[in-house]
C-alpha cells in the first residue's frame, strides 16, 4: 500500500490512514536549533503570547504534585497546530500523575499526553482571556490531535 498525502480544507497536508476516511495527525519534534522561533512562529499573532509558556508550566504544577520543573520538548502538528510536553525519560515508561481538583478527575499519563492536557487547558483559558480566534484555532488543532491520541480518554478526563 502506498502512503498517500491529502490536503484538508485549509490546504494542510495529512498522511492518509489508507482507507481514505479520516486523516492521521502527526506530531513532529522541533529540533533544538529551531526552538527559539517556536513561540513567535506559531503564536506570534496572538495577544500576550509571551505568557503561554509560563502558564503551561503553572497548569502542570497545579495538576501534578510531583512536577518540579524540567526540560520540555516542542512539537508541531501536521494540521498546523503546536504544543509542548515535558521531556520523557526514554529508558522508562514514566507516567505523570495528574489530578484536576476542578473536576475531580485524575489519571496516569505519558509525558506527551500530560503536555497535551496542560496545553489544552492553557489554550482554552488564553482564548477566553484574549478573545482571539487564532488562539481558539490552536486549541481545536491540538484537540483534534488529542482525539486521535492513544491516551485520548485520560486527556479528556483531565480537561473536562
PDB file of N, CA, C and O in Angstrom, residues 22-99:
ATOM      1  N   UNK A  22     -10.566   9.263   7.616  1.00  0.00           N
ATOM      2  CA  UNK A  22     -10.062  10.350   8.450  1.00  0.00           C
ATOM      3  C   UNK A  22      -8.536  10.395   8.364  1.00  0.00           C
ATOM      4  O   UNK A  22      -7.875   9.383   8.560  1.00  0.00           O
ATOM      5  N   UNK A  23      -7.984  11.567   8.067  1.00  0.00           N
ATOM      6  CA  UNK A  23      -6.516  11.647   8.008  1.00  0.00           C
ATOM      7  C   UNK A  23      -5.897  11.476   9.389  1.00  0.00           C
ATOM      8  O   UNK A  23      -6.489  11.839  10.397  1.00  0.00           O
ATOM      9  N   UNK A  24      -4.709  10.919   9.417  1.00  0.00           N
ATOM     10  CA  UNK A  24      -3.961  10.732  10.662  1.00  0.00           C
ATOM     11  C   UNK A  24      -3.158  12.004  10.930  1.00  0.00           C
ATOM     12  O   UNK A  24      -2.461  12.490  10.050  1.00  0.00           O
ATOM     13  N   UNK A  25      -3.282  12.525  12.137  1.00  0.00           N
ATOM     14  CA  UNK A  25      -2.482  13.679  12.509  1.00  0.00           C
ATOM     15  C   UNK A  25      -1.148  13.195  13.057  1.00  0.00           C
ATOM     16  O   UNK A  25      -1.107  12.197  13.778  1.00  0.00           O
ATOM     17  N   UNK A  26      -0.106  13.909  12.747  1.00  0.00           N
ATOM     18  CA  UNK A  26       1.226  13.526  13.202  1.00  0.00           C
ATOM     19  C   UNK A  26       1.880  14.685  13.945  1.00  0.00           C
ATOM     20  O   UNK A  26       1.715  15.844  13.580  1.00  0.00           O
ATOM     21  N   UNK A  27       2.610  14.336  15.009  1.00  0.00           N
ATOM     22  CA  UNK A  27       3.390  15.321  15.768  1.00  0.00           C
ATOM     23  C   UNK A  27       4.852  15.153  15.389  1.00  0.00           C
ATOM     24  O   UNK A  27       5.337  14.035  15.249  1.00  0.00           O
ATOM     25  N   UNK A  28       5.533  16.277  15.249  1.00  0.00           N
ATOM     26  CA  UNK A  28       6.954  16.276  14.903  1.00  0.00           C
ATOM     27  C   UNK A  28       7.715  17.084  15.943  1.00  0.00           C
ATOM     28  O   UNK A  28       7.354  18.235  16.239  1.00  0.00           O
ATOM     29  N   UNK A  29       8.755  16.483  16.500  1.00  0.00           N
ATOM     30  CA  UNK A  29       9.605  17.164  17.473  1.00  0.00           C
ATOM     31  C   UNK A  29      10.345  18.313  16.804  1.00  0.00           C
ATOM     32  O   UNK A  29      10.924  18.153  15.728  1.00  0.00           O
ATOM     33  N   UNK A  30      10.331  19.473  17.453  1.00  0.00           N
ATOM     34  CA  UNK A  30      11.046  20.643  16.940  1.00  0.00           C
ATOM     35  C   UNK A  30      12.522  20.487  17.307  1.00  0.00           C
ATOM     36  O   UNK A  30      12.847  20.315  18.491  1.00  0.00           O
ATOM     37  N   UNK A  31      13.423  20.554  16.317  1.00  0.00           N
ATOM     38  CA  UNK A  31      14.857  20.444  16.621  1.00  0.00           C
ATOM     39  C   UNK A  31      15.321  21.591  17.521  1.00  0.00           C
ATOM     40  O   UNK A  31      14.773  22.699  17.479  1.00  0.00           O
ATOM     41  N   UNK A  32      16.336  21.312  18.324  1.00  0.00           N
ATOM     42  CA  UNK A  32      16.856  22.310  19.268  1.00  0.00           C
ATOM     43  C   UNK A  32      17.156  23.651  18.616  1.00  0.00           C
ATOM     44  O   UNK A  32      16.853  24.699  19.176  1.00  0.00           O
ATOM     45  N   UNK A  33      17.735  23.631  17.424  1.00  0.00           N
ATOM     46  CA  UNK A  33      18.134  24.880  16.772  1.00  0.00           C
ATOM     47  C   UNK A  33      16.930  25.711  16.306  1.00  0.00           C
ATOM     48  O   UNK A  33      17.088  26.888  15.990  1.00  0.00           O
ATOM     49  N   UNK A  34      15.730  25.144  16.295  1.00  0.00           N
ATOM     50  CA  UNK A  34      14.534  25.880  15.870  1.00  0.00           C
ATOM     51  C   UNK A  34      13.632  26.274  17.048  1.00  0.00           C
ATOM     52  O   UNK A  34      12.608  26.920  16.867  1.00  0.00           O
ATOM     53  N   UNK A  35      14.032  25.897  18.260  1.00  0.00           N
ATOM     54  CA  UNK A  35      13.195  26.178  19.438  1.00  0.00           C
ATOM     55  C   UNK A  35      12.999  27.675  19.680  1.00  0.00           C
ATOM     56  O   UNK A  35      11.922  28.097  20.100  1.00  0.00           O
ATOM     57  N   UNK A  36      14.015  28.483  19.411  1.00  0.00           N
ATOM     58  CA  UNK A  36      13.935  29.914  19.686  1.00  0.00           C
ATOM     59  C   UNK A  36      12.828  30.579  18.853  1.00  0.00           C
ATOM     60  O   UNK A  36      12.243  31.579  19.279  1.00  0.00           O
ATOM     61  N   UNK A  37      12.496  30.022  17.700  1.00  0.00           N
ATOM     62  CA  UNK A  37      11.472  30.588  16.832  1.00  0.00           C
ATOM     63  C   UNK A  37      10.086  29.989  17.048  1.00  0.00           C
ATOM     64  O   UNK A  37       9.116  30.441  16.447  1.00  0.00           O
ATOM     65  N   UNK A  38       9.984  28.965  17.897  1.00  0.00           N
ATOM     66  CA  UNK A  38       8.720  28.244  18.075  1.00  0.00           C
ATOM     67  C   UNK A  38       7.571  29.159  18.458  1.00  0.00           C
ATOM     68  O   UNK A  38       6.537  29.209  17.777  1.00  0.00           O
ATOM     69  N   UNK A  39       7.685  29.890  19.555  1.00  0.00           N
ATOM     70  CA  UNK A  39       6.571  30.708  20.042  1.00  0.00           C
ATOM     71  C   UNK A  39       6.213  31.826  19.070  1.00  0.00           C
ATOM     72  O   UNK A  39       5.038  31.978  18.723  1.00  0.00           O
ATOM     73  N   UNK A  40       7.175  32.623  18.596  1.00  0.00           N
ATOM     74  CA  UNK A  40       6.774  33.685  17.662  1.00  0.00           C
ATOM     75  C   UNK A  40       6.223  33.142  16.341  1.00  0.00           C
ATOM     76  O   UNK A  40       5.302  33.713  15.769  1.00  0.00           O
ATOM     77  N   UNK A  41       6.753  32.014  15.869  1.00  0.00           N
ATOM     78  CA  UNK A  41       6.297  31.459  14.600  1.00  0.00           C
ATOM     79  C   UNK A  41       4.862  30.953  14.682  1.00  0.00           C
ATOM     80  O   UNK A  41       4.047  31.205  13.801  1.00  0.00           O
ATOM     81  N   UNK A  42       4.529  30.230  15.732  1.00  0.00           N
ATOM     82  CA  UNK A  42       3.201  29.615  15.832  1.00  0.00           C
ATOM     83  C   UNK A  42       2.179  30.464  16.585  1.00  0.00           C
ATOM     84  O   UNK A  42       0.982  30.322  16.359  1.00  0.00           O
ATOM     85  N   UNK A  43       2.636  31.325  17.475  1.00  0.00           N
ATOM     86  CA  UNK A  43       1.706  32.068  18.327  1.00  0.00           C
ATOM     87  C   UNK A  43       1.917  33.575  18.278  1.00  0.00           C
ATOM     88  O   UNK A  43       1.258  34.312  19.013  1.00  0.00           O
ATOM     89  N   UNK A  44       2.815  34.047  17.443  1.00  0.00           N
ATOM     90  CA  UNK A  44       3.180  35.458  17.406  1.00  0.00           C
ATOM     91  C   UNK A  44       2.044  36.418  17.093  1.00  0.00           C
ATOM     92  O   UNK A  44       2.109  37.588  17.450  1.00  0.00           O
ATOM     93  N   UNK A  45       0.982  35.940  16.441  1.00  0.00           N
ATOM     94  CA  UNK A  45      -0.149  36.811  16.115  1.00  0.00           C
ATOM     95  C   UNK A  45      -1.230  36.809  17.201  1.00  0.00           C
ATOM     96  O   UNK A  45      -2.282  37.395  17.032  1.00  0.00           O
ATOM     97  N   UNK A  46      -0.937  36.166  18.317  1.00  0.00           N
ATOM     98  CA  UNK A  46      -1.898  36.058  19.422  1.00  0.00           C
ATOM     99  C   UNK A  46      -1.518  37.056  20.512  1.00  0.00           C
ATOM    100  O   UNK A  46      -0.361  37.092  20.935  1.00  0.00           O
ATOM    101  N   UNK A  47      -2.476  37.860  20.975  1.00  0.00           N
ATOM    102  CA  UNK A  47      -2.163  38.811  22.048  1.00  0.00           C
ATOM    103  C   UNK A  47      -1.602  38.092  23.283  1.00  0.00           C
ATOM    104  O   UNK A  47      -2.075  37.024  23.650  1.00  0.00           O
ATOM    105  N   UNK A  48      -0.606  38.684  23.866  1.00  0.00           N
ATOM    106  CA  UNK A  48       0.023  38.181  25.097  1.00  0.00           C
ATOM    107  C   UNK A  48       0.578  36.753  24.939  1.00  0.00           C
ATOM    108  O   UNK A  48       0.618  35.994  25.902  1.00  0.00           O
ATOM    109  N   UNK A  49       1.025  36.398  23.749  1.00  0.00           N
ATOM    110  CA  UNK A  49       1.545  35.046  23.516  1.00  0.00           C
ATOM    111  C   UNK A  49       2.735  34.737  24.410  1.00  0.00           C
ATOM    112  O   UNK A  49       2.982  33.575  24.728  1.00  0.00           O
ATOM    113  N   UNK A  50       3.436  35.746  24.853  1.00  0.00           N
ATOM    114  CA  UNK A  50       4.643  35.556  25.659  1.00  0.00           C
ATOM    115  C   UNK A  50       4.340  34.875  27.000  1.00  0.00           C
ATOM    116  O   UNK A  50       5.221  34.245  27.590  1.00  0.00           O
ATOM    117  N   UNK A  51       3.090  34.940  27.469  1.00  0.00           N
ATOM    118  CA  UNK A  51       2.765  34.325  28.762  1.00  0.00           C
ATOM    119  C   UNK A  51       2.292  32.874  28.622  1.00  0.00           C
ATOM    120  O   UNK A  51       2.055  32.203  29.632  1.00  0.00           O
ATOM    121  N   UNK A  52       2.165  32.363  27.408  1.00  0.00           N
ATOM    122  CA  UNK A  52       1.675  30.993  27.224  1.00  0.00           C
ATOM    123  C   UNK A  52       2.576  29.953  27.893  1.00  0.00           C
ATOM    124  O   UNK A  52       2.086  29.077  28.618  1.00  0.00           O
ATOM    125  N   UNK A  53       3.864  30.035  27.652  1.00  0.00           N
ATOM    126  CA  UNK A  53       4.774  29.025  28.209  1.00  0.00           C
ATOM    127  C   UNK A  53       4.743  28.986  29.736  1.00  0.00           C
ATOM    128  O   UNK A  53       4.559  27.904  30.315  1.00  0.00           O
ATOM    129  N   UNK A  54       4.870  30.123  30.429  1.00  0.00           N
ATOM    130  CA  UNK A  54       4.791  30.042  31.892  1.00  0.00           C
ATOM    131  C   UNK A  54       3.428  29.570  32.392  1.00  0.00           C
ATOM    132  O   UNK A  54       3.337  28.910  33.433  1.00  0.00           O
ATOM    133  N   UNK A  55       2.366  29.861  31.651  1.00  0.00           N
ATOM    134  CA  UNK A  55       1.049  29.371  32.062  1.00  0.00           C
ATOM    135  C   UNK A  55       0.931  27.861  31.880  1.00  0.00           C
ATOM    136  O   UNK A  55       0.267  27.195  32.688  1.00  0.00           O
ATOM    137  N   UNK A  56       1.574  27.316  30.871  1.00  0.00           N
ATOM    138  CA  UNK A  56       1.607  25.858  30.699  1.00  0.00           C
ATOM    139  C   UNK A  56       2.316  25.219  31.893  1.00  0.00           C
ATOM    140  O   UNK A  56       1.831  24.236  32.463  1.00  0.00           O
ATOM    141  N   UNK A  57       3.437  25.787  32.276  1.00  0.00           N
ATOM    142  CA  UNK A  57       4.150  25.273  33.459  1.00  0.00           C
ATOM    143  C   UNK A  57       3.261  25.359  34.706  1.00  0.00           C
ATOM    144  O   UNK A  57       3.259  24.446  35.539  1.00  0.00           O
ATOM    145  N   UNK A  58       2.522  26.452  34.840  1.00  0.00           N
ATOM    146  CA  UNK A  58       1.658  26.638  36.010  1.00  0.00           C
ATOM    147  C   UNK A  58       0.529  25.599  36.040  1.00  0.00           C
ATOM    148  O   UNK A  58       0.205  25.074  37.114  1.00  0.00           O
ATOM    149  N   UNK A  59      -0.059  25.291  34.876  1.00  0.00           N
ATOM    150  CA  UNK A  59      -1.095  24.259  34.845  1.00  0.00           C
ATOM    151  C   UNK A  59      -0.514  22.905  35.217  1.00  0.00           C
ATOM    152  O   UNK A  59      -1.142  22.120  35.929  1.00  0.00           O
ATOM    153  N   UNK A  60       0.690  22.619  34.739  1.00  0.00           N
ATOM    154  CA  UNK A  60       1.327  21.338  35.088  1.00  0.00           C
ATOM    155  C   UNK A  60       1.576  21.284  36.598  1.00  0.00           C
ATOM    156  O   UNK A  60       1.328  20.261  37.237  1.00  0.00           O
ATOM    157  N   UNK A  61       2.039  22.378  37.150  1.00  0.00           N
ATOM    158  CA  UNK A  61       2.285  22.441  38.593  1.00  0.00           C
ATOM    159  C   UNK A  61       0.984  22.252  39.375  1.00  0.00           C
ATOM    160  O   UNK A  61       0.961  21.587  40.407  1.00  0.00           O
ATOM    161  N   UNK A  62      -0.094  22.817  38.869  1.00  0.00           N
ATOM    162  CA  UNK A  62      -1.405  22.709  39.537  1.00  0.00           C
ATOM    163  C   UNK A  62      -1.953  21.286  39.478  1.00  0.00           C
ATOM    164  O   UNK A  62      -2.554  20.802  40.425  1.00  0.00           O
ATOM    165  N   UNK A  63      -1.749  20.590  38.358  1.00  0.00           N
ATOM    166  CA  UNK A  63      -2.317  19.255  38.156  1.00  0.00           C
ATOM    167  C   UNK A  63      -1.424  18.119  38.637  1.00  0.00           C
ATOM    168  O   UNK A  63      -1.897  17.017  38.842  1.00  0.00           O
ATOM    169  N   UNK A  64      -0.135  18.359  38.778  1.00  0.00           N
ATOM    170  CA  UNK A  64       0.799  17.271  39.074  1.00  0.00           C
ATOM    171  C   UNK A  64       1.620  17.596  40.322  1.00  0.00           C
ATOM    172  O   UNK A  64       2.522  18.439  40.285  1.00  0.00           O
ATOM    173  N   UNK A  65       1.321  16.903  41.408  1.00  0.00           N
ATOM    174  CA  UNK A  65       2.010  17.150  42.681  1.00  0.00           C
ATOM    175  C   UNK A  65       3.503  16.876  42.588  1.00  0.00           C
ATOM    176  O   UNK A  65       4.295  17.490  43.296  1.00  0.00           O
ATOM    177  N   UNK A  66       3.916  15.969  41.695  1.00  0.00           N
ATOM    178  CA  UNK A  66       5.325  15.596  41.568  1.00  0.00           C
ATOM    179  C   UNK A  66       6.102  16.485  40.602  1.00  0.00           C
ATOM    180  O   UNK A  66       7.311  16.325  40.467  1.00  0.00           O
ATOM    181  N   UNK A  67       5.438  17.420  39.950  1.00  0.00           N
ATOM    182  CA  UNK A  67       6.123  18.271  38.975  1.00  0.00           C
ATOM    183  C   UNK A  67       6.966  19.312  39.696  1.00  0.00           C
ATOM    184  O   UNK A  67       6.490  20.005  40.589  1.00  0.00           O
ATOM    185  N   UNK A  68       8.229  19.400  39.303  1.00  0.00           N
ATOM    186  CA  UNK A  68       9.115  20.407  39.893  1.00  0.00           C
ATOM    187  C   UNK A  68      10.014  21.023  38.825  1.00  0.00           C
ATOM    188  O   UNK A  68      11.190  21.272  39.052  1.00  0.00           O
ATOM    189  N   UNK A  69       9.433  21.251  37.662  1.00  0.00           N
ATOM    190  CA  UNK A  69      10.199  21.864  36.576  1.00  0.00           C
ATOM    191  C   UNK A  69      10.917  20.816  35.744  1.00  0.00           C
ATOM    192  O   UNK A  69      10.785  19.622  35.981  1.00  0.00           O
ATOM    193  N   UNK A  70      11.643  21.278  34.775  1.00  0.00           N
ATOM    194  CA  UNK A  70      12.388  20.373  33.911  1.00  0.00           C
ATOM    195  C   UNK A  70      12.394  20.864  32.477  1.00  0.00           C
ATOM    196  O   UNK A  70      11.878  21.934  32.160  1.00  0.00           O
ATOM    197  N   UNK A  71      12.973  20.068  31.638  1.00  0.00           N
ATOM    198  CA  UNK A  71      13.083  20.395  30.216  1.00  0.00           C
ATOM    199  C   UNK A  71      11.810  19.948  29.508  1.00  0.00           C
ATOM    200  O   UNK A  71      11.296  18.859  29.752  1.00  0.00           O
ATOM    201  N   UNK A  72      11.315  20.785  28.628  1.00  0.00           N
ATOM    202  CA  UNK A  72      10.132  20.475  27.834  1.00  0.00           C
ATOM    203  C   UNK A  72      10.524  20.429  26.361  1.00  0.00           C
ATOM    204  O   UNK A  72      11.425  21.145  25.922  1.00  0.00           O
ATOM    205  N   UNK A  73       9.835  19.600  25.621  1.00  0.00           N
ATOM    206  CA  UNK A  73      10.035  19.478  24.179  1.00  0.00           C
ATOM    207  C   UNK A  73       8.908  20.214  23.459  1.00  0.00           C
ATOM    208  O   UNK A  73       7.779  20.255  23.954  1.00  0.00           O
ATOM    209  N   UNK A  74       9.220  20.779  22.298  1.00  0.00           N
ATOM    210  CA  UNK A  74       8.218  21.456  21.479  1.00  0.00           C
ATOM    211  C   UNK A  74       7.868  20.549  20.305  1.00  0.00           C
ATOM    212  O   UNK A  74       8.745  19.891  19.734  1.00  0.00           O
ATOM    213  N   UNK A  75       6.597  20.549  19.929  1.00  0.00           N
ATOM    214  CA  UNK A  75       6.107  19.723  18.826  1.00  0.00           C
ATOM    215  C   UNK A  75       5.232  20.552  17.900  1.00  0.00           C
ATOM    216  O   UNK A  75       4.491  21.426  18.351  1.00  0.00           O
ATOM    217  N   UNK A  76       5.299  20.249  16.618  1.00  0.00           N
ATOM    218  CA  UNK A  76       4.369  20.806  15.648  1.00  0.00           C
ATOM    219  C   UNK A  76       3.463  19.671  15.186  1.00  0.00           C
ATOM    220  O   UNK A  76       3.829  18.495  15.258  1.00  0.00           O
ATOM    221  N   UNK A  77       2.290  20.038  14.721  1.00  0.00           N
ATOM    222  CA  UNK A  77       1.318  19.065  14.249  1.00  0.00           C
ATOM    223  C   UNK A  77       1.092  19.233  12.752  1.00  0.00           C
ATOM    224  O   UNK A  77       1.193  20.344  12.221  1.00  0.00           O
ATOM    225  N   UNK A  78       0.763  18.153  12.097  1.00  0.00           N
ATOM    226  CA  UNK A  78       0.560  18.186  10.650  1.00  0.00           C
ATOM    227  C   UNK A  78      -0.661  19.005  10.244  1.00  0.00           C
ATOM    228  O   UNK A  78      -0.819  19.318   9.062  1.00  0.00           O
ATOM    229  N   UNK A  79      -1.496  19.408  11.189  1.00  0.00           N
ATOM    230  CA  UNK A  79      -2.646  20.261  10.882  1.00  0.00           C
ATOM    231  C   UNK A  79      -2.363  21.735  11.168  1.00  0.00           C
ATOM    232  O   UNK A  79      -3.271  22.553  11.178  1.00  0.00           O
ATOM    233  N   UNK A  80      -1.101  22.081  11.444  1.00  0.00           N
ATOM    234  CA  UNK A  80      -0.721  23.462  11.717  1.00  0.00           C
ATOM    235  C   UNK A  80      -0.686  23.814  13.188  1.00  0.00           C
ATOM    236  O   UNK A  80      -0.339  24.928  13.551  1.00  0.00           O
ATOM    237  N   UNK A  81      -1.037  22.874  14.052  1.00  0.00           N
ATOM    238  CA  UNK A  81      -1.008  23.109  15.489  1.00  0.00           C
ATOM    239  C   UNK A  81       0.374  22.941  16.078  1.00  0.00           C
ATOM    240  O   UNK A  81       1.332  22.568  15.386  1.00  0.00           O
ATOM    241  N   UNK A  82       0.480  23.208  17.370  1.00  0.00           N
ATOM    242  CA  UNK A  82       1.756  23.093  18.075  1.00  0.00           C
ATOM    243  C   UNK A  82       1.467  22.935  19.565  1.00  0.00           C
ATOM    244  O   UNK A  82       0.438  23.406  20.061  1.00  0.00           O
ATOM    245  N   UNK A  83       2.382  22.262  20.256  1.00  0.00           N
ATOM    246  CA  UNK A  83       2.247  22.088  21.700  1.00  0.00           C
ATOM    247  C   UNK A  83       3.614  21.769  22.289  1.00  0.00           C
ATOM    248  O   UNK A  83       4.592  21.607  21.567  1.00  0.00           O
ATOM    249  N   UNK A  84       3.662  21.687  23.599  1.00  0.00           N
ATOM    250  CA  UNK A  84       4.887  21.307  24.285  1.00  0.00           C
ATOM    251  C   UNK A  84       4.559  20.248  25.324  1.00  0.00           C
ATOM    252  O   UNK A  84       3.411  20.122  25.763  1.00  0.00           O
ATOM    253  N   UNK A  85       5.575  19.458  25.684  1.00  0.00           N
ATOM    254  CA  UNK A  85       5.395  18.379  26.658  1.00  0.00           C
ATOM    255  C   UNK A  85       6.699  18.197  27.424  1.00  0.00           C
ATOM    256  O   UNK A  85       7.789  18.440  26.888  1.00  0.00           O
ATOM    257  N   UNK A  86       6.596  17.761  28.688  1.00  0.00           N
ATOM    258  CA  UNK A  86       7.826  17.514  29.449  1.00  0.00           C
ATOM    259  C   UNK A  86       8.666  16.458  28.747  1.00  0.00           C
ATOM    260  O   UNK A  86       8.128  15.544  28.107  1.00  0.00           O
ATOM    261  N   UNK A  87       9.958  16.613  28.851  1.00  0.00           N
ATOM    262  CA  UNK A  87      10.855  15.634  28.235  1.00  0.00           C
ATOM    263  C   UNK A  87      10.644  14.273  28.886  1.00  0.00           C
ATOM    264  O   UNK A  87      10.616  14.153  30.108  1.00  0.00           O
ATOM    265  N   UNK A  88      10.473  13.267  28.054  1.00  0.00           N
ATOM    266  CA  UNK A  88      10.254  11.901  28.547  1.00  0.00           C
ATOM    267  C   UNK A  88      11.582  11.214  28.789  1.00  0.00           C
ATOM    268  O   UNK A  88      12.550  11.436  28.075  1.00  0.00           O
ATOM    269  N   UNK A  89      11.609  10.383  29.808  1.00  0.00           N
ATOM    270  CA  UNK A  89      12.771   9.547  30.072  1.00  0.00           C
ATOM    271  C   UNK A  89      12.663   8.336  29.157  1.00  0.00           C
ATOM    272  O   UNK A  89      11.791   7.492  29.336  1.00  0.00           O
ATOM    273  N   UNK A  90      13.524   8.250  28.159  1.00  0.00           N
ATOM    274  CA  UNK A  90      13.447   7.190  27.155  1.00  0.00           C
ATOM    275  C   UNK A  90      13.708   5.800  27.729  1.00  0.00           C
ATOM    276  O   UNK A  90      13.337   4.803  27.132  1.00  0.00           O
ATOM    277  N   UNK A  91      14.332   5.722  28.889  1.00  0.00           N
ATOM    278  CA  UNK A  91      14.676   4.428  29.483  1.00  0.00           C
ATOM    279  C   UNK A  91      13.524   3.805  30.266  1.00  0.00           C
ATOM    280  O   UNK A  91      13.581   2.633  30.620  1.00  0.00           O
ATOM    281  N   UNK A  92      12.489   4.586  30.559  1.00  0.00           N
ATOM    282  CA  UNK A  92      11.383   4.078  31.362  1.00  0.00           C
ATOM    283  C   UNK A  92      10.052   4.462  30.717  1.00  0.00           C
ATOM    284  O   UNK A  92      10.003   5.290  29.818  1.00  0.00           O
ATOM    285  N   UNK A  93       9.008   3.868  31.198  1.00  0.00           N
ATOM    286  CA  UNK A  93       7.661   4.251  30.798  1.00  0.00           C
ATOM    287  C   UNK A  93       7.076   5.171  31.861  1.00  0.00           C
ATOM    288  O   UNK A  93       5.922   5.029  32.257  1.00  0.00           O
ATOM    289  N   UNK A  94       7.888   6.104  32.321  1.00  0.00           N
ATOM    290  CA  UNK A  94       7.483   7.003  33.396  1.00  0.00           C
ATOM    291  C   UNK A  94       6.157   7.678  33.054  1.00  0.00           C
ATOM    292  O   UNK A  94       5.963   8.195  31.964  1.00  0.00           O
ATOM    293  N   UNK A  95       5.246   7.638  33.996  1.00  0.00           N
ATOM    294  CA  UNK A  95       3.940   8.275  33.840  1.00  0.00           C
ATOM    295  C   UNK A  95       3.862   9.476  34.772  1.00  0.00           C
ATOM    296  O   UNK A  95       4.487   9.511  35.826  1.00  0.00           O
ATOM    297  N   UNK A  96       3.109  10.445  34.370  1.00  0.00           N
ATOM    298  CA  UNK A  96       2.845  11.621  35.177  1.00  0.00           C
ATOM    299  C   UNK A  96       1.460  11.459  35.783  1.00  0.00           C
ATOM    300  O   UNK A  96       0.490  11.213  35.065  1.00  0.00           O
ATOM    301  N   UNK A  97       1.366  11.597  37.087  1.00  0.00           N
ATOM    302  CA  UNK A  97       0.093  11.505  37.780  1.00  0.00           C
ATOM    303  C   UNK A  97      -0.515  12.899  37.856  1.00  0.00           C
ATOM    304  O   UNK A  97       0.001  13.772  38.547  1.00  0.00           O
ATOM    305  N   UNK A  98      -1.609  13.099  37.121  1.00  0.00           N
ATOM    306  CA  UNK A  98      -2.285  14.387  37.087  1.00  0.00           C
ATOM    307  C   UNK A  98      -3.637  14.272  37.774  1.00  0.00           C
ATOM    308  O   UNK A  98      -4.313  13.239  37.655  1.00  0.00           O
ATOM    309  N   UNK A  99      -4.017  15.332  38.470  1.00  0.00           N
ATOM    310  CA  UNK A  99      -5.325  15.382  39.107  1.00  0.00           C
ATOM    311  C   UNK A  99      -5.869  16.796  38.984  1.00  0.00           C
ATOM    312  O   UNK A  99      -5.213  17.760  39.375  1.00  0.00           O
TER     313      UNK A  99
END
